[in-house]
Amino acid sequence: MLSWFLRLESRLTRLALVIAVVMLIISVSLGFFQVLTRFIFNAPSTWSEVISRSTMIWCVFMGAAATFRGGYMMAVELVYKLVPRRTLLALEIVIGACCLLVLGVLMVYGIQMTLRVRSQMLSGLGMSIAWSYAAIPTGSAFAMVAVIARLISQGLGLEKLGPENSNLAPEVDADVVQQASSTLAEGEAGHRSVNGGDRP
C-alpha cells in the first residue's frame, strides 16, 4: 500500500513539475512578446499580460509540490543542529504537520475563492478569472501529497533526515565513505587472490 502511494506521488509530483515548467516557458515567452509589441511595434497586446500573469501563478503553485517533496523549502539549519540526531524524525514530523496545516488552509480557502470569483472575467480574454485562482487549491493538493510522501519515506528510512544539500550529518557521510572504502579494499583483495597475489 505504501509503495503504491509513493509511486503515485512520484508521478503526481513529476506531472506538477512538468506543468510548472510549461507555465514558466509560456509566461516568459508572453512577457517577451509583450515587450516587443509595446516598445518595438508600438501596439501593446491586450491579452498577453493577463495570460503571462496567470501562467506565472500556476507555475509557482505547481512548482511548490516538487519543492516540498525534495525538502528545498527554506530551512533554519540551526534548529536541526541543536536537535539531537535521534529526535530529528520527530522534528520532521512537526514540520510536516505545520506544512500540511498551512496547505490545507490554502486548499480550503482557495476553493472558496475560486468559486466566489467564477463569474468575473479576465480582461481581454472573456474567460473566467477562476482559472487563475484554481492554481491555489490544485497546487496545495499536489504539495500535500508530496509532504505526506516525504514523511513516509523518512519514517521508513528511504530518505535522509534534515534539509537537502546540507552538512548537518557529517558522521553519516563518513560512514558511507568508510563502507565504500572497505568494499573497494575487499574487491582489490579478491582481485589479487585471483591473479595469484601481488606482483613484484
mmCIF file with all atom_site columns, C-alpha atoms in Angstrom:
data_model
loop_
_atom_site.group_PDB
_atom_site.id
_atom_site.type_symbol
_atom_site.label_atom_id
_atom_site.label_alt_id
_atom_site.label_comp_id
_atom_site.label_asym_id
_atom_site.label_entity_id
_atom_site.label_seq_id
_atom_site.pdbx_PDB_ins_code
_atom_site.Cartn_x
_atom_site.Cartn_y
_atom_site.Cartn_z
_atom_site.occupancy
_atom_site.B_iso_or_equiv
_atom_site.pdbx_formal_charge
_atom_site.auth_seq_id
_atom_site.auth_comp_id
_atom_site.auth_asym_id
_atom_site.auth_atom_id
_atom_site.pdbx_PDB_model_num
ATOM 1   C CA . MET A 1 1   ? 0.000   0.000   0.000   1.00 0.00 ? 1   MET A CA 1
ATOM 2   C CA . LEU A 1 2   ? 2.749   2.450   0.967   1.00 0.00 ? 2   LEU A CA 1
ATOM 3   C CA . SER A 1 3   ? 4.845   1.560   -2.071  1.00 0.00 ? 3   SER A CA 1
ATOM 4   C CA . TRP A 1 4   ? 1.796   2.122   -4.286  1.00 0.00 ? 4   TRP A CA 1
ATOM 5   C CA . PHE A 1 5   ? 1.220   5.529   -2.679  1.00 0.00 ? 5   PHE A CA 1
ATOM 6   C CA . LEU A 1 6   ? 4.876   6.509   -3.122  1.00 0.00 ? 6   LEU A CA 1
ATOM 7   C CA . ARG A 1 7   ? 4.783   5.524   -6.800  1.00 0.00 ? 7   ARG A CA 1
ATOM 8   C CA . LEU A 1 8   ? 1.588   7.521   -7.285  1.00 0.00 ? 8   LEU A CA 1
ATOM 9   C CA . GLU A 1 9   ? 3.096   10.528  -5.525  1.00 0.00 ? 9   GLU A CA 1
ATOM 10  C CA . SER A 1 10  ? 6.223   10.324  -7.669  1.00 0.00 ? 10  SER A CA 1
ATOM 11  C CA . ARG A 1 11  ? 4.135   10.513  -10.842 1.00 0.00 ? 11  ARG A CA 1
ATOM 12  C CA . LEU A 1 12  ? 1.953   13.311  -9.483  1.00 0.00 ? 12  LEU A CA 1
ATOM 13  C CA . THR A 1 13  ? 4.965   15.376  -8.423  1.00 0.00 ? 13  THR A CA 1
ATOM 14  C CA . ARG A 1 14  ? 6.631   14.821  -11.796 1.00 0.00 ? 14  ARG A CA 1
ATOM 15  C CA . LEU A 1 15  ? 3.410   15.927  -13.503 1.00 0.00 ? 15  LEU A CA 1
ATOM 16  C CA . ALA A 1 16  ? 3.240   19.037  -11.303 1.00 0.00 ? 16  ALA A CA 1
ATOM 17  C CA . LEU A 1 17  ? 6.849   19.880  -12.146 1.00 0.00 ? 17  LEU A CA 1
ATOM 18  C CA . VAL A 1 18  ? 6.219   19.476  -15.888 1.00 0.00 ? 18  VAL A CA 1
ATOM 19  C CA . ILE A 1 19  ? 3.170   21.750  -15.655 1.00 0.00 ? 19  ILE A CA 1
ATOM 20  C CA . ALA A 1 20  ? 5.217   24.324  -13.716 1.00 0.00 ? 20  ALA A CA 1
ATOM 21  C CA . VAL A 1 21  ? 7.987   24.304  -16.346 1.00 0.00 ? 21  VAL A CA 1
ATOM 22  C CA . VAL A 1 22  ? 5.498   24.642  -19.205 1.00 0.00 ? 22  VAL A CA 1
ATOM 23  C CA . MET A 1 23  ? 3.738   27.518  -17.451 1.00 0.00 ? 23  MET A CA 1
ATOM 24  C CA . LEU A 1 24  ? 7.061   29.246  -16.838 1.00 0.00 ? 24  LEU A CA 1
ATOM 25  C CA . ILE A 1 25  ? 8.004   28.953  -20.510 1.00 0.00 ? 25  ILE A CA 1
ATOM 26  C CA . ILE A 1 26  ? 4.631   30.380  -21.558 1.00 0.00 ? 26  ILE A CA 1
ATOM 27  C CA . SER A 1 27  ? 4.879   33.226  -19.058 1.00 0.00 ? 27  SER A CA 1
ATOM 28  C CA . VAL A 1 28  ? 8.407   34.231  -20.115 1.00 0.00 ? 28  VAL A CA 1
ATOM 29  C CA . SER A 1 29  ? 7.567   33.957  -23.810 1.00 0.00 ? 29  SER A CA 1
ATOM 30  C CA . LEU A 1 30  ? 4.466   36.107  -23.467 1.00 0.00 ? 30  LEU A CA 1
ATOM 31  C CA . GLY A 1 31  ? 6.377   38.633  -21.389 1.00 0.00 ? 31  GLY A CA 1
ATOM 32  C CA . PHE A 1 32  ? 8.920   38.945  -24.187 1.00 0.00 ? 32  PHE A CA 1
ATOM 33  C CA . PHE A 1 33  ? 6.100   39.224  -26.709 1.00 0.00 ? 33  PHE A CA 1
ATOM 34  C CA . GLN A 1 34  ? 4.518   41.974  -24.589 1.00 0.00 ? 34  GLN A CA 1
ATOM 35  C CA . VAL A 1 35  ? 7.761   43.966  -24.623 1.00 0.00 ? 35  VAL A CA 1
ATOM 36  C CA . LEU A 1 36  ? 8.053   43.592  -28.405 1.00 0.00 ? 36  LEU A CA 1
ATOM 37  C CA . THR A 1 37  ? 4.506   44.744  -29.096 1.00 0.00 ? 37  THR A CA 1
ATOM 38  C CA . ARG A 1 38  ? 4.716   47.659  -26.678 1.00 0.00 ? 38  ARG A CA 1
ATOM 39  C CA . PHE A 1 39  ? 8.157   49.121  -27.384 1.00 0.00 ? 39  PHE A CA 1
ATOM 40  C CA . ILE A 1 40  ? 9.098   47.828  -30.847 1.00 0.00 ? 40  ILE A CA 1
ATOM 41  C CA . PHE A 1 41  ? 5.798   47.766  -32.731 1.00 0.00 ? 41  PHE A CA 1
ATOM 42  C CA . ASN A 1 42  ? 4.165   50.468  -30.583 1.00 0.00 ? 42  ASN A CA 1
ATOM 43  C CA . ALA A 1 43  ? 0.953   48.411  -30.438 1.00 0.00 ? 43  ALA A CA 1
ATOM 44  C CA . PRO A 1 44  ? 0.707   46.793  -26.981 1.00 0.00 ? 44  PRO A CA 1
ATOM 45  C CA . SER A 1 45  ? -1.054  43.460  -26.774 1.00 0.00 ? 45  SER A CA 1
ATOM 46  C CA . THR A 1 46  ? -4.198  43.394  -24.652 1.00 0.00 ? 46  THR A CA 1
ATOM 47  C CA . TRP A 1 47  ? -4.182  39.694  -23.783 1.00 0.00 ? 47  TRP A CA 1
ATOM 48  C CA . SER A 1 48  ? -0.550  38.607  -23.344 1.00 0.00 ? 48  SER A CA 1
ATOM 49  C CA . GLU A 1 49  ? -0.019  40.296  -19.975 1.00 0.00 ? 49  GLU A CA 1
ATOM 50  C CA . VAL A 1 50  ? -3.122  38.650  -18.490 1.00 0.00 ? 50  VAL A CA 1
ATOM 51  C CA . ILE A 1 51  ? -2.096  35.171  -19.637 1.00 0.00 ? 51  ILE A CA 1
ATOM 52  C CA . SER A 1 52  ? 1.506   35.736  -18.554 1.00 0.00 ? 52  SER A CA 1
ATOM 53  C CA . ARG A 1 53  ? 0.374   36.673  -15.058 1.00 0.00 ? 53  ARG A CA 1
ATOM 54  C CA . SER A 1 54  ? -1.995  33.699  -14.815 1.00 0.00 ? 54  SER A CA 1
ATOM 55  C CA . THR A 1 55  ? 0.590   31.192  -16.019 1.00 0.00 ? 55  THR A CA 1
ATOM 56  C CA . MET A 1 56  ? 3.127   32.532  -13.524 1.00 0.00 ? 56  MET A CA 1
ATOM 57  C CA . ILE A 1 57  ? 0.624   31.907  -10.719 1.00 0.00 ? 57  ILE A CA 1
ATOM 58  C CA . TRP A 1 58  ? 0.210   28.331  -11.929 1.00 0.00 ? 58  TRP A CA 1
ATOM 59  C CA . CYS A 1 59  ? 3.981   27.934  -12.199 1.00 0.00 ? 59  CYS A CA 1
ATOM 60  C CA . VAL A 1 60  ? 4.524   28.956  -8.569  1.00 0.00 ? 60  VAL A CA 1
ATOM 61  C CA . PHE A 1 61  ? 1.817   26.771  -7.048  1.00 0.00 ? 61  PHE A CA 1
ATOM 62  C CA . MET A 1 62  ? 2.544   23.684  -9.153  1.00 0.00 ? 62  MET A CA 1
ATOM 63  C CA . GLY A 1 63  ? 6.272   24.014  -8.586  1.00 0.00 ? 63  GLY A CA 1
ATOM 64  C CA . ALA A 1 64  ? 5.642   24.060  -4.834  1.00 0.00 ? 64  ALA A CA 1
ATOM 65  C CA . ALA A 1 65  ? 4.855   20.328  -4.902  1.00 0.00 ? 65  ALA A CA 1
ATOM 66  C CA . ALA A 1 66  ? 8.331   19.393  -6.149  1.00 0.00 ? 66  ALA A CA 1
ATOM 67  C CA . THR A 1 67  ? 9.864   21.889  -3.720  1.00 0.00 ? 67  THR A CA 1
ATOM 68  C CA . PHE A 1 68  ? 8.122   20.345  -0.723  1.00 0.00 ? 68  PHE A CA 1
ATOM 69  C CA . ARG A 1 69  ? 8.935   16.821  -1.893  1.00 0.00 ? 69  ARG A CA 1
ATOM 70  C CA . GLY A 1 70  ? 12.647  17.474  -2.198  1.00 0.00 ? 70  GLY A CA 1
ATOM 71  C CA . GLY A 1 71  ? 12.849  19.454  1.038   1.00 0.00 ? 71  GLY A CA 1
ATOM 72  C CA . TYR A 1 72  ? 14.067  22.518  -0.830  1.00 0.00 ? 72  TYR A CA 1
ATOM 73  C CA . MET A 1 73  ? 11.936  24.970  1.125   1.00 0.00 ? 73  MET A CA 1
ATOM 74  C CA . MET A 1 74  ? 13.903  27.455  3.207   1.00 0.00 ? 74  MET A CA 1
ATOM 75  C CA . ALA A 1 75  ? 15.156  25.648  6.322   1.00 0.00 ? 75  ALA A CA 1
ATOM 76  C CA . VAL A 1 76  ? 16.665  27.019  9.511   1.00 0.00 ? 76  VAL A CA 1
ATOM 77  C CA . GLU A 1 77  ? 19.627  24.656  9.801   1.00 0.00 ? 77  GLU A CA 1
ATOM 78  C CA . LEU A 1 78  ? 20.483  25.953  13.269  1.00 0.00 ? 78  LEU A CA 1
ATOM 79  C CA . VAL A 1 79  ? 17.359  24.227  14.598  1.00 0.00 ? 79  VAL A CA 1
ATOM 80  C CA . TYR A 1 80  ? 18.456  20.940  13.055  1.00 0.00 ? 80  TYR A CA 1
ATOM 81  C CA . LYS A 1 81  ? 21.926  21.323  14.570  1.00 0.00 ? 81  LYS A CA 1
ATOM 82  C CA . LEU A 1 82  ? 20.537  21.997  18.038  1.00 0.00 ? 82  LEU A CA 1
ATOM 83  C CA . VAL A 1 83  ? 18.203  18.998  17.988  1.00 0.00 ? 83  VAL A CA 1
ATOM 84  C CA . PRO A 1 84  ? 19.771  15.630  18.879  1.00 0.00 ? 84  PRO A CA 1
ATOM 85  C CA . ARG A 1 85  ? 20.167  13.228  15.981  1.00 0.00 ? 85  ARG A CA 1
ATOM 86  C CA . ARG A 1 86  ? 17.708  10.687  17.408  1.00 0.00 ? 86  ARG A CA 1
ATOM 87  C CA . THR A 1 87  ? 14.901  13.253  17.576  1.00 0.00 ? 87  THR A CA 1
ATOM 88  C CA . LEU A 1 88  ? 15.287  14.573  14.016  1.00 0.00 ? 88  LEU A CA 1
ATOM 89  C CA . LEU A 1 89  ? 12.414  12.391  12.821  1.00 0.00 ? 89  LEU A CA 1
ATOM 90  C CA . ALA A 1 90  ? 10.123  13.951  15.434  1.00 0.00 ? 90  ALA A CA 1
ATOM 91  C CA . LEU A 1 91  ? 11.205  17.409  14.240  1.00 0.00 ? 91  LEU A CA 1
ATOM 92  C CA . GLU A 1 92  ? 10.483  16.432  10.639  1.00 0.00 ? 92  GLU A CA 1
ATOM 93  C CA . ILE A 1 93  ? 7.017   15.214  11.672  1.00 0.00 ? 93  ILE A CA 1
ATOM 94  C CA . VAL A 1 94  ? 6.281   18.507  13.430  1.00 0.00 ? 94  VAL A CA 1
ATOM 95  C CA . ILE A 1 95  ? 7.469   20.488  10.387  1.00 0.00 ? 95  ILE A CA 1
ATOM 96  C CA . GLY A 1 96  ? 5.439   18.268  8.060   1.00 0.00 ? 96  GLY A CA 1
ATOM 97  C CA . ALA A 1 97  ? 2.329   18.709  10.211  1.00 0.00 ? 97  ALA A CA 1
ATOM 98  C CA . CYS A 1 98  ? 2.734   22.503  10.091  1.00 0.00 ? 98  CYS A CA 1
ATOM 99  C CA . CYS A 1 99  ? 3.158   22.366  6.307   1.00 0.00 ? 99  CYS A CA 1
ATOM 100 C CA . LEU A 1 100 ? 0.048   20.209  5.959   1.00 0.00 ? 100 LEU A CA 1
ATOM 101 C CA . LEU A 1 101 ? -1.913  22.634  8.127   1.00 0.00 ? 101 LEU A CA 1
ATOM 102 C CA . VAL A 1 102 ? -0.924  25.647  6.008   1.00 0.00 ? 102 VAL A CA 1
ATOM 103 C CA . LEU A 1 103 ? -1.514  23.773  2.745   1.00 0.00 ? 103 LEU A CA 1
ATOM 104 C CA . GLY A 1 104 ? -4.889  22.560  3.992   1.00 0.00 ? 104 GLY A CA 1
ATOM 105 C CA . VAL A 1 105 ? -5.947  26.125  4.788   1.00 0.00 ? 105 VAL A CA 1
ATOM 106 C CA . LEU A 1 106 ? -4.744  27.231  1.352   1.00 0.00 ? 106 LEU A CA 1
ATOM 107 C CA . MET A 1 107 ? -6.710  24.476  -0.330  1.00 0.00 ? 107 MET A CA 1
ATOM 108 C CA . VAL A 1 108 ? -9.963  25.129  1.549   1.00 0.00 ? 108 VAL A CA 1
ATOM 109 C CA . TYR A 1 109 ? -9.891  28.895  1.136   1.00 0.00 ? 109 TYR A CA 1
ATOM 110 C CA . GLY A 1 110 ? -8.555  28.552  -2.409  1.00 0.00 ? 110 GLY A CA 1
ATOM 111 C CA . ILE A 1 111 ? -11.599 26.508  -3.379  1.00 0.00 ? 111 ILE A CA 1
ATOM 112 C CA . GLN A 1 112 ? -13.869 29.094  -1.770  1.00 0.00 ? 112 GLN A CA 1
ATOM 113 C CA . MET A 1 113 ? -12.138 31.958  -3.593  1.00 0.00 ? 113 MET A CA 1
ATOM 114 C CA . THR A 1 114 ? -12.248 30.089  -6.905  1.00 0.00 ? 114 THR A CA 1
ATOM 115 C CA . LEU A 1 115 ? -15.983 29.522  -6.581  1.00 0.00 ? 115 LEU A CA 1
ATOM 116 C CA . ARG A 1 116 ? -16.578 33.101  -5.440  1.00 0.00 ? 116 ARG A CA 1
ATOM 117 C CA . VAL A 1 117 ? -14.890 34.738  -8.461  1.00 0.00 ? 117 VAL A CA 1
ATOM 118 C CA . ARG A 1 118 ? -16.069 32.326  -11.158 1.00 0.00 ? 118 ARG A CA 1
ATOM 119 C CA . SER A 1 119 ? -18.487 34.952  -12.512 1.00 0.00 ? 119 SER A CA 1
ATOM 120 C CA . GLN A 1 120 ? -15.692 37.515  -13.026 1.00 0.00 ? 120 GLN A CA 1
ATOM 121 C CA . MET A 1 121 ? -13.876 37.607  -16.361 1.00 0.00 ? 121 MET A CA 1
ATOM 122 C CA . LEU A 1 122 ? -10.243 38.128  -17.269 1.00 0.00 ? 122 LEU A CA 1
ATOM 123 C CA . SER A 1 123 ? -9.859  41.422  -19.102 1.00 0.00 ? 123 SER A CA 1
ATOM 124 C CA . GLY A 1 124 ? -9.187  41.000  -22.807 1.00 0.00 ? 124 GLY A CA 1
ATOM 125 C CA . LEU A 1 125 ? -9.868  37.253  -22.792 1.00 0.00 ? 125 LEU A CA 1
ATOM 126 C CA . GLY A 1 126 ? -13.534 36.766  -21.947 1.00 0.00 ? 126 GLY A CA 1
ATOM 127 C CA . MET A 1 127 ? -12.811 33.746  -19.723 1.00 0.00 ? 127 MET A CA 1
ATOM 128 C CA . SER A 1 128 ? -13.428 33.314  -16.014 1.00 0.00 ? 128 SER A CA 1
ATOM 129 C CA . ILE A 1 129 ? -10.781 34.537  -13.594 1.00 0.00 ? 129 ILE A CA 1
ATOM 130 C CA . ALA A 1 130 ? -11.474 31.368  -11.619 1.00 0.00 ? 130 ALA A CA 1
ATOM 131 C CA . TRP A 1 131 ? -8.991  29.594  -13.918 1.00 0.00 ? 131 TRP A CA 1
ATOM 132 C CA . SER A 1 132 ? -6.228  31.661  -12.317 1.00 0.00 ? 132 SER A CA 1
ATOM 133 C CA . TYR A 1 133 ? -7.472  31.160  -8.765  1.00 0.00 ? 133 TYR A CA 1
ATOM 134 C CA . ALA A 1 134 ? -7.795  27.406  -9.315  1.00 0.00 ? 134 ALA A CA 1
ATOM 135 C CA . ALA A 1 135 ? -3.992  27.185  -9.120  1.00 0.00 ? 135 ALA A CA 1
ATOM 136 C CA . ILE A 1 136 ? -4.186  27.731  -5.340  1.00 0.00 ? 136 ILE A CA 1
ATOM 137 C CA . PRO A 1 137 ? -6.192  24.628  -4.338  1.00 0.00 ? 137 PRO A CA 1
ATOM 138 C CA . THR A 1 138 ? -4.701  22.495  -7.119  1.00 0.00 ? 138 THR A CA 1
ATOM 139 C CA . GLY A 1 139 ? -1.095  23.261  -6.203  1.00 0.00 ? 139 GLY A CA 1
ATOM 140 C CA . SER A 1 140 ? -1.856  22.890  -2.492  1.00 0.00 ? 140 SER A CA 1
ATOM 141 C CA . ALA A 1 141 ? -3.357  19.428  -3.052  1.00 0.00 ? 141 ALA A CA 1
ATOM 142 C CA . PHE A 1 142 ? -0.290  18.283  -5.029  1.00 0.00 ? 142 PHE A CA 1
ATOM 143 C CA . ALA A 1 143 ? 2.003   19.699  -2.320  1.00 0.00 ? 143 ALA A CA 1
ATOM 144 C CA . MET A 1 144 ? 0.083   17.939  0.479   1.00 0.00 ? 144 MET A CA 1
ATOM 145 C CA . VAL A 1 145 ? 0.577   14.576  -1.231  1.00 0.00 ? 145 VAL A CA 1
ATOM 146 C CA . ALA A 1 146 ? 4.289   15.395  -1.616  1.00 0.00 ? 146 ALA A CA 1
ATOM 147 C CA . VAL A 1 147 ? 4.671   16.298  2.084   1.00 0.00 ? 147 VAL A CA 1
ATOM 148 C CA . ILE A 1 148 ? 2.966   13.074  3.195   1.00 0.00 ? 148 ILE A CA 1
ATOM 149 C CA . ALA A 1 149 ? 5.176   11.011  0.881   1.00 0.00 ? 149 ALA A CA 1
ATOM 150 C CA . ARG A 1 150 ? 8.302   12.728  2.216   1.00 0.00 ? 150 ARG A CA 1
ATOM 151 C CA . LEU A 1 151 ? 7.314   11.944  5.811   1.00 0.00 ? 151 LEU A CA 1
ATOM 152 C CA . ILE A 1 152 ? 6.603   8.306   4.927   1.00 0.00 ? 152 ILE A CA 1
ATOM 153 C CA . SER A 1 153 ? 9.930   7.939   3.115   1.00 0.00 ? 153 SER A CA 1
ATOM 154 C CA . GLN A 1 154 ? 11.826  9.453   6.031   1.00 0.00 ? 154 GLN A CA 1
ATOM 155 C CA . GLY A 1 155 ? 9.956   7.294   8.530   1.00 0.00 ? 155 GLY A CA 1
ATOM 156 C CA . LEU A 1 156 ? 10.827  4.149   6.574   1.00 0.00 ? 156 LEU A CA 1
ATOM 157 C CA . GLY A 1 157 ? 14.471  5.220   6.275   1.00 0.00 ? 157 GLY A CA 1
ATOM 158 C CA . LEU A 1 158 ? 14.315  5.622   2.498   1.00 0.00 ? 158 LEU A CA 1
ATOM 159 C CA . GLU A 1 159 ? 15.481  9.248   2.698   1.00 0.00 ? 159 GLU A CA 1
ATOM 160 C CA . LYS A 1 160 ? 17.846  11.090  4.979   1.00 0.00 ? 160 LYS A CA 1
ATOM 161 C CA . LEU A 1 161 ? 16.532  13.401  7.663   1.00 0.00 ? 161 LEU A CA 1
ATOM 162 C CA . GLY A 1 162 ? 17.033  17.138  7.549   1.00 0.00 ? 162 GLY A CA 1
ATOM 163 C CA . PRO A 1 163 ? 17.055  19.599  4.676   1.00 0.00 ? 163 PRO A CA 1
ATOM 164 C CA . GLU A 1 164 ? 18.545  18.559  1.359   1.00 0.00 ? 164 GLU A CA 1
ATOM 165 C CA . ASN A 1 165 ? 22.091  19.613  0.390   1.00 0.00 ? 165 ASN A CA 1
ATOM 166 C CA . SER A 1 166 ? 23.110  20.405  3.947   1.00 0.00 ? 166 SER A CA 1
ATOM 167 C CA . ASN A 1 167 ? 26.088  19.405  6.087   1.00 0.00 ? 167 ASN A CA 1
ATOM 168 C CA . LEU A 1 168 ? 24.098  18.514  9.181   1.00 0.00 ? 168 LEU A CA 1
ATOM 169 C CA . ALA A 1 169 ? 25.281  14.932  9.496   1.00 0.00 ? 169 ALA A CA 1
ATOM 170 C CA . PRO A 1 170 ? 28.931  14.605  8.540   1.00 0.00 ? 170 PRO A CA 1
ATOM 171 C CA . GLU A 1 171 ? 29.143  11.371  10.523  1.00 0.00 ? 171 GLU A CA 1
ATOM 172 C CA . VAL A 1 172 ? 26.733  9.764   8.070   1.00 0.00 ? 172 VAL A CA 1
ATOM 173 C CA . ASP A 1 173 ? 28.928  10.806  5.163   1.00 0.00 ? 173 ASP A CA 1
ATOM 174 C CA . ALA A 1 174 ? 31.965  9.412   6.990   1.00 0.00 ? 174 ALA A CA 1
ATOM 175 C CA . ASP A 1 175 ? 30.194  6.069   7.473   1.00 0.00 ? 175 ASP A CA 1
ATOM 176 C CA . VAL A 1 176 ? 29.311  5.945   3.793   1.00 0.00 ? 176 VAL A CA 1
ATOM 177 C CA . VAL A 1 177 ? 32.904  6.723   2.802   1.00 0.00 ? 177 VAL A CA 1
ATOM 178 C CA . GLN A 1 178 ? 34.275  4.109   5.223   1.00 0.00 ? 178 GLN A CA 1
ATOM 179 C CA . GLN A 1 179 ? 31.865  1.469   3.929   1.00 0.00 ? 179 GLN A CA 1
ATOM 180 C CA . ALA A 1 180 ? 32.711  2.279   0.321   1.00 0.00 ? 180 ALA A CA 1
ATOM 181 C CA . SER A 1 181 ? 36.438  2.129   1.012   1.00 0.00 ? 181 SER A CA 1
ATOM 182 C CA . SER A 1 182 ? 36.130  -1.233  2.806   1.00 0.00 ? 182 SER A CA 1
ATOM 183 C CA . THR A 1 183 ? 34.109  -2.616  -0.109  1.00 0.00 ? 183 THR A CA 1
ATOM 184 C CA . LEU A 1 184 ? 36.751  -1.363  -2.516  1.00 0.00 ? 184 LEU A CA 1
ATOM 185 C CA . ALA A 1 185 ? 39.513  -2.934  -0.409  1.00 0.00 ? 185 ALA A CA 1
ATOM 186 C CA . GLU A 1 186 ? 37.690  -6.277  -0.373  1.00 0.00 ? 186 GLU A CA 1
ATOM 187 C CA . GLY A 1 187 ? 37.311  -6.097  -4.147  1.00 0.00 ? 187 GLY A CA 1
ATOM 188 C CA . GLU A 1 188 ? 41.022  -5.431  -4.598  1.00 0.00 ? 188 GLU A CA 1
ATOM 189 C CA . ALA A 1 189 ? 41.944  -8.294  -2.261  1.00 0.00 ? 189 ALA A CA 1
ATOM 190 C CA . GLY A 1 190 ? 39.733  -10.674 -4.222  1.00 0.00 ? 190 GLY A CA 1
ATOM 191 C CA . HIS A 1 191 ? 41.257  -9.491  -7.474  1.00 0.00 ? 191 HIS A CA 1
ATOM 192 C CA . ARG A 1 192 ? 44.769  -10.086 -6.141  1.00 0.00 ? 192 ARG A CA 1
ATOM 193 C CA . SER A 1 193 ? 43.933  -13.597 -4.940  1.00 0.00 ? 193 SER A CA 1
ATOM 194 C CA . VAL A 1 194 ? 42.511  -14.468 -8.363  1.00 0.00 ? 194 VAL A CA 1
ATOM 195 C CA . ASN A 1 195 ? 45.650  -13.155 -10.091 1.00 0.00 ? 195 ASN A CA 1
ATOM 196 C CA . GLY A 1 196 ? 47.999  -15.079 -7.777  1.00 0.00 ? 196 GLY A CA 1
ATOM 197 C CA . GLY A 1 197 ? 48.947  -12.366 -5.321  1.00 0.00 ? 197 GLY A CA 1
ATOM 198 C CA . ASP A 1 198 ? 50.916  -9.158  -5.683  1.00 0.00 ? 198 ASP A CA 1
ATOM 199 C CA . ARG A 1 199 ? 53.445  -8.886  -8.450  1.00 0.00 ? 199 ARG A CA 1
ATOM 200 C CA . PRO A 1 200 ? 56.946  -7.512  -7.708  1.00 0.00 ? 200 PRO A CA 1
#
